[in-house]
Amino acid sequence: MGTGKRGLIATAVAVVCAVTVLAAPGTAFANPTPSPSPSAGSAFAPAKDLEAVRKKLDKLYRAAARATDEYNAADEKADKQSTRVVELAKKIVKGQEKLRKLKARAGAAAAAQYRGGGLPPEAHLVLSDDPQDFLDGAGRVREGHHATKGLLGELARTQEDLEQYAKDASAQLKKLEAGRKAKAAAQKKIEKQIAQAEKVESALQKEEQERLAELEKEAANKAQTAWLDSGILDEINGKASEQGKKAVKYATAQIGKPYQWGAEGPRAYDCSGLTSQAWKSAGRGIPRTSQEQWKQLRHIDVQDMRPGDLVIYFGDASHVAMYIGDGAIVHAPRPGRTITIAGAGSMPILGVVRPDAGTDTN
């Protein structure tokens, strides 16, 4: 076995080994009833201090959400690259077998010539005394030339293909390694932000934690009230498509399950894991991350949205929820929270996208 063959087989084996290593609608949200403030003389942190804590936690969890999108994007790319590398490895192995057979055919042709005294077919033809043999032999010589030329050409093409497969596999492996590093870096960011947030929350007494949760609700209710007061709900009357109904049914069935970054179910989800899996269950694949959902799916005016559409939040598209009608969304909020129904206007809306754009509604 030649050194070229050994090298390509080694490449195929290395490629495979590397891959193994790397590889229910809610009702409209009404104006909230303000929660009572802590009584005077409370031994706990004053409301203004807890509001500062709330804003700090919001900042930390939003940073974690951005890092989660980075992680999910890197993970999605790594999956595709792994698949591509495996495909190339299979092509290398298959091409190597084809090359072996072609070389065997070439070797058989060479052996036949050796058995003929080392003379080429043309020489035997010239030495023939029989005119009929000459004529018959001339045809065979032409056929032989064509066959030999075709065999050598196929050998060369197969060798070139194998070399290209090896180069492509090497390039994909480099991308895969870069993706692995990107995932690891994003994971560190996520864990750092969540750890800092948990440290802040753990420093609070139980009553302060409860008051902090109330402040979070108040902030969300205030934003939702402002959104509803704009009269937007009077304009939103779109009906869900059949696929949209299925997506909403799936998403609302997950209510109560915990948020977990990078998760796509069935026990836990992050925000885009919930929306992508809901639409997958409805028969429509969509991008994995909220940012790619915003980039790739068709944009819809807020007043035209219908149940099943995805509402993208914040200027960096770091959060996504599913509109379920009546001014409400279902979403996976953040670490430490469960999938829940909230007001569609409870967070700053960047825009709305429609996974099943072009389908009829009922």
Short mmCIF file of N, CA and C in Angstrom, two decimals, residues 261-351:
data_model
loop_
_atom_site.label_atom_id
_atom_site.label_comp_id
_atom_site.label_asym_id
_atom_site.label_seq_id
_atom_site.Cartn_x
_atom_site.Cartn_y
_atom_site.Cartn_z
N TRP A 261 -30.61 27.65 30.42
CA TRP A 261 -29.93 28.15 29.22
C TRP A 261 -29.42 26.97 28.38
N GLY A 262 -29.59 27.12 27.07
CA GLY A 262 -29.15 26.09 26.14
C GLY A 262 -30.11 24.93 25.99
N ALA A 263 -31.23 24.93 26.75
CA ALA A 263 -32.13 23.78 26.74
C ALA A 263 -33.21 23.91 25.68
N GLU A 264 -33.57 22.77 25.09
CA GLU A 264 -34.62 22.71 24.07
C GLU A 264 -35.71 21.71 24.45
N GLY A 265 -35.87 21.45 25.72
CA GLY A 265 -36.90 20.52 26.17
C GLY A 265 -36.38 19.11 26.26
N PRO A 266 -37.23 18.20 26.67
CA PRO A 266 -38.63 18.45 27.04
C PRO A 266 -38.82 18.88 28.49
N ARG A 267 -37.75 18.80 29.30
CA ARG A 267 -37.92 19.13 30.73
C ARG A 267 -37.70 20.60 31.04
N ALA A 268 -36.92 21.28 30.22
CA ALA A 268 -36.60 22.69 30.45
C ALA A 268 -36.30 23.35 29.11
N TYR A 269 -36.36 24.68 29.09
CA TYR A 269 -36.14 25.43 27.85
C TYR A 269 -35.48 26.77 28.18
N ASP A 270 -34.75 27.31 27.18
CA ASP A 270 -34.47 28.73 27.24
C ASP A 270 -35.46 29.40 26.29
N CYS A 271 -35.39 30.73 26.14
CA CYS A 271 -36.46 31.42 25.42
C CYS A 271 -36.59 30.97 23.96
N SER A 272 -35.48 30.90 23.25
CA SER A 272 -35.55 30.50 21.84
C SER A 272 -35.67 28.99 21.69
N GLY A 273 -35.25 28.26 22.71
CA GLY A 273 -35.46 26.81 22.68
C GLY A 273 -36.94 26.48 22.71
N LEU A 274 -37.71 27.26 23.46
CA LEU A 274 -39.16 27.06 23.55
C LEU A 274 -39.82 27.40 22.21
N THR A 275 -39.48 28.56 21.63
CA THR A 275 -40.14 28.96 20.39
C THR A 275 -39.75 28.06 19.22
N SER A 276 -38.50 27.68 19.14
CA SER A 276 -38.07 26.84 18.01
C SER A 276 -38.68 25.45 18.11
N GLN A 277 -38.76 24.90 19.30
CA GLN A 277 -39.35 23.57 19.46
C GLN A 277 -40.86 23.61 19.26
N ALA A 278 -41.50 24.71 19.66
CA ALA A 278 -42.95 24.84 19.45
C ALA A 278 -43.27 24.82 17.96
N TRP A 279 -42.48 25.55 17.18
CA TRP A 279 -42.72 25.58 15.74
C TRP A 279 -42.28 24.29 15.06
N LYS A 280 -41.28 23.65 15.61
CA LYS A 280 -40.87 22.34 15.08
C LYS A 280 -42.01 21.34 15.25
N SER A 281 -42.68 21.41 16.39
CA SER A 281 -43.81 20.51 16.64
C SER A 281 -44.96 20.78 15.68
N ALA A 282 -45.01 22.01 15.16
CA ALA A 282 -46.06 22.39 14.22
C ALA A 282 -45.66 22.08 12.78
N GLY A 283 -44.48 21.52 12.61
CA GLY A 283 -44.03 21.13 11.27
C GLY A 283 -43.23 22.16 10.53
N ARG A 284 -42.75 23.18 11.24
CA ARG A 284 -41.95 24.21 10.59
C ARG A 284 -40.67 24.46 11.37
N GLY A 285 -39.55 24.18 10.73
CA GLY A 285 -38.27 24.43 11.37
C GLY A 285 -37.90 25.89 11.26
N ILE A 286 -37.41 26.47 12.34
CA ILE A 286 -36.98 27.87 12.34
C ILE A 286 -35.61 27.95 13.01
N PRO A 287 -34.89 29.06 12.85
CA PRO A 287 -33.57 29.19 13.48
C PRO A 287 -33.62 28.96 14.99
N ARG A 288 -32.51 28.53 15.54
CA ARG A 288 -32.44 28.17 16.96
C ARG A 288 -32.40 29.38 17.88
N THR A 289 -31.75 30.47 17.47
CA THR A 289 -31.55 31.59 18.39
C THR A 289 -32.52 32.74 18.11
N SER A 290 -32.76 33.56 19.12
CA SER A 290 -33.67 34.70 18.96
C SER A 290 -33.12 35.70 17.94
N GLN A 291 -31.81 35.88 17.93
CA GLN A 291 -31.23 36.82 16.98
C GLN A 291 -31.38 36.35 15.54
N GLU A 292 -31.19 35.05 15.31
CA GLU A 292 -31.36 34.52 13.96
C GLU A 292 -32.85 34.46 13.58
N GLN A 293 -33.71 34.24 14.55
CA GLN A 293 -35.14 34.29 14.26
C GLN A 293 -35.51 35.70 13.79
N TRP A 294 -34.94 36.69 14.42
CA TRP A 294 -35.19 38.09 14.04
C TRP A 294 -34.60 38.38 12.66
N LYS A 295 -33.44 37.84 12.37
CA LYS A 295 -32.78 38.11 11.09
C LYS A 295 -33.44 37.39 9.92
N GLN A 296 -33.83 36.14 10.14
CA GLN A 296 -34.23 35.29 9.01
C GLN A 296 -35.73 35.20 8.75
N LEU A 297 -36.54 35.40 9.78
CA LEU A 297 -37.98 35.24 9.59
C LEU A 297 -38.62 36.56 9.12
N ARG A 298 -39.78 36.43 8.48
CA ARG A 298 -40.45 37.61 7.94
C ARG A 298 -40.95 38.54 9.03
N HIS A 299 -40.64 39.83 8.89
CA HIS A 299 -41.07 40.83 9.88
C HIS A 299 -42.53 41.21 9.64
N ILE A 300 -43.25 41.35 10.75
CA ILE A 300 -44.68 41.69 10.72
C ILE A 300 -44.91 42.92 11.60
N ASP A 301 -45.78 43.82 11.16
CA ASP A 301 -46.12 44.96 12.02
C ASP A 301 -46.81 44.45 13.28
N VAL A 302 -46.52 45.11 14.40
CA VAL A 302 -47.09 44.67 15.67
C VAL A 302 -48.60 44.58 15.61
N GLN A 303 -49.26 45.56 14.98
CA GLN A 303 -50.71 45.55 14.93
C GLN A 303 -51.27 44.43 14.05
N ASP A 304 -50.40 43.79 13.27
CA ASP A 304 -50.84 42.69 12.40
C ASP A 304 -50.52 41.32 12.97
N MET A 305 -49.95 41.26 14.15
CA MET A 305 -49.53 39.95 14.66
C MET A 305 -50.73 39.09 15.05
N ARG A 306 -50.50 37.80 15.00
CA ARG A 306 -51.52 36.82 15.32
C ARG A 306 -50.91 35.74 16.20
N PRO A 307 -51.73 34.95 16.89
CA PRO A 307 -51.19 33.88 17.74
C PRO A 307 -50.24 32.96 16.97
N GLY A 308 -49.12 32.69 17.59
CA GLY A 308 -48.09 31.88 16.95
C GLY A 308 -46.92 32.71 16.47
N ASP A 309 -47.15 34.00 16.22
CA ASP A 309 -46.05 34.88 15.83
C ASP A 309 -45.08 35.04 17.00
N LEU A 310 -43.86 35.38 16.68
CA LEU A 310 -42.83 35.54 17.71
C LEU A 310 -42.53 37.01 17.95
N VAL A 311 -42.54 37.39 19.21
CA VAL A 311 -42.25 38.77 19.59
C VAL A 311 -40.79 38.82 20.04
N ILE A 312 -39.99 39.66 19.38
CA ILE A 312 -38.57 39.80 19.69
C ILE A 312 -38.38 41.03 20.57
N TYR A 313 -37.59 40.87 21.60
CA TYR A 313 -37.44 41.95 22.59
C TYR A 313 -36.00 42.48 22.68
N PHE A 314 -35.93 43.73 23.10
CA PHE A 314 -34.68 44.47 23.34
C PHE A 314 -33.95 44.75 22.03
N GLY A 315 -33.15 45.79 22.05
CA GLY A 315 -32.47 46.23 20.84
C GLY A 315 -31.52 45.21 20.24
N ASP A 316 -31.03 44.29 21.07
CA ASP A 316 -30.09 43.28 20.57
C ASP A 316 -30.77 41.95 20.25
N ALA A 317 -32.10 41.94 20.25
CA ALA A 317 -32.87 40.71 19.94
C ALA A 317 -32.46 39.55 20.83
N SER A 318 -32.22 39.83 22.10
CA SER A 318 -31.71 38.79 23.01
C SER A 318 -32.80 37.99 23.71
N HIS A 319 -34.08 38.32 23.44
CA HIS A 319 -35.17 37.56 24.06
C HIS A 319 -36.30 37.40 23.05
N VAL A 320 -36.99 36.27 23.13
CA VAL A 320 -38.10 36.00 22.23
C VAL A 320 -39.22 35.32 23.00
N ALA A 321 -40.45 35.62 22.61
CA ALA A 321 -41.63 35.00 23.21
C ALA A 321 -42.62 34.70 22.10
N MET A 322 -43.66 33.93 22.41
CA MET A 322 -44.68 33.62 21.42
C MET A 322 -45.98 34.33 21.79
N TYR A 323 -46.53 35.05 20.83
CA TYR A 323 -47.81 35.72 21.05
C TYR A 323 -48.92 34.68 21.04
N ILE A 324 -49.81 34.73 22.04
CA ILE A 324 -50.89 33.75 22.13
C ILE A 324 -52.27 34.39 22.05
N GLY A 325 -52.30 35.69 21.85
CA GLY A 325 -53.58 36.39 21.72
C GLY A 325 -53.95 37.18 22.96
N ASP A 326 -54.90 38.09 22.80
CA ASP A 326 -55.40 38.91 23.92
C ASP A 326 -54.29 39.71 24.61
N GLY A 327 -53.29 40.13 23.85
CA GLY A 327 -52.22 40.94 24.43
C GLY A 327 -51.25 40.17 25.29
N ALA A 328 -51.23 38.84 25.18
CA ALA A 328 -50.38 38.02 26.04
C ALA A 328 -49.36 37.21 25.24
N ILE A 329 -48.30 36.84 25.93
CA ILE A 329 -47.26 36.00 25.36
C ILE A 329 -47.00 34.84 26.31
N VAL A 330 -46.39 33.79 25.79
CA VAL A 330 -45.86 32.73 26.63
C VAL A 330 -44.36 32.72 26.37
N HIS A 331 -43.57 32.63 27.44
CA HIS A 331 -42.11 32.67 27.26
C HIS A 331 -41.39 32.03 28.43
N ALA A 332 -40.10 31.76 28.17
CA ALA A 332 -39.20 31.29 29.23
C ALA A 332 -38.38 32.50 29.64
N PRO A 333 -38.68 33.11 30.81
CA PRO A 333 -38.12 34.43 31.14
C PRO A 333 -36.60 34.47 31.34
N ARG A 334 -36.12 33.72 32.34
CA ARG A 334 -34.69 33.79 32.69
C ARG A 334 -34.38 32.73 33.71
N PRO A 335 -33.08 32.53 34.03
CA PRO A 335 -32.72 31.55 35.06
C PRO A 335 -33.44 31.84 36.37
N GLY A 336 -33.90 30.79 37.02
CA GLY A 336 -34.60 30.95 38.29
C GLY A 336 -36.09 31.15 38.12
N ARG A 337 -36.56 31.22 36.88
CA ARG A 337 -37.97 31.40 36.61
C ARG A 337 -38.49 30.22 35.79
N THR A 338 -39.82 30.12 35.72
CA THR A 338 -40.43 29.05 34.93
C THR A 338 -41.17 29.65 33.73
N ILE A 339 -41.47 28.80 32.77
CA ILE A 339 -42.23 29.24 31.59
C ILE A 339 -43.59 29.74 32.05
N THR A 340 -43.97 30.90 31.55
CA THR A 340 -45.16 31.55 32.07
C THR A 340 -45.83 32.42 31.01
N ILE A 341 -47.02 32.88 31.31
CA ILE A 341 -47.73 33.84 30.46
C ILE A 341 -47.47 35.24 31.00
N ALA A 342 -47.22 36.18 30.12
CA ALA A 342 -46.95 37.56 30.52
C ALA A 342 -47.58 38.50 29.51
N GLY A 343 -47.53 39.77 29.80
CA GLY A 343 -48.04 40.76 28.86
C GLY A 343 -47.08 40.96 27.71
N ALA A 344 -47.60 41.06 26.50
CA ALA A 344 -46.73 41.21 25.34
C ALA A 344 -45.92 42.50 25.39
N GLY A 345 -46.48 43.52 26.07
CA GLY A 345 -45.77 44.80 26.17
C GLY A 345 -45.00 44.98 27.46
N SER A 346 -44.78 43.88 28.19
CA SER A 346 -44.10 43.99 29.49
C SER A 346 -42.60 44.18 29.36
N MET A 347 -42.07 44.05 28.14
CA MET A 347 -40.65 44.30 27.87
C MET A 347 -40.58 45.13 26.59
N PRO A 348 -39.46 45.81 26.36
CA PRO A 348 -39.33 46.64 25.15
C PRO A 348 -39.36 45.78 23.88
N ILE A 349 -40.36 45.98 23.04
CA ILE A 349 -40.52 45.18 21.82
C ILE A 349 -39.63 45.72 20.70
N LEU A 350 -38.81 44.83 20.14
CA LEU A 350 -38.01 45.20 18.97
C LEU A 350 -38.84 45.02 17.70
N GLY A 351 -39.59 43.93 17.65
CA GLY A 351 -40.43 43.67 16.49
C GLY A 351 -41.08 42.30 16.57
#
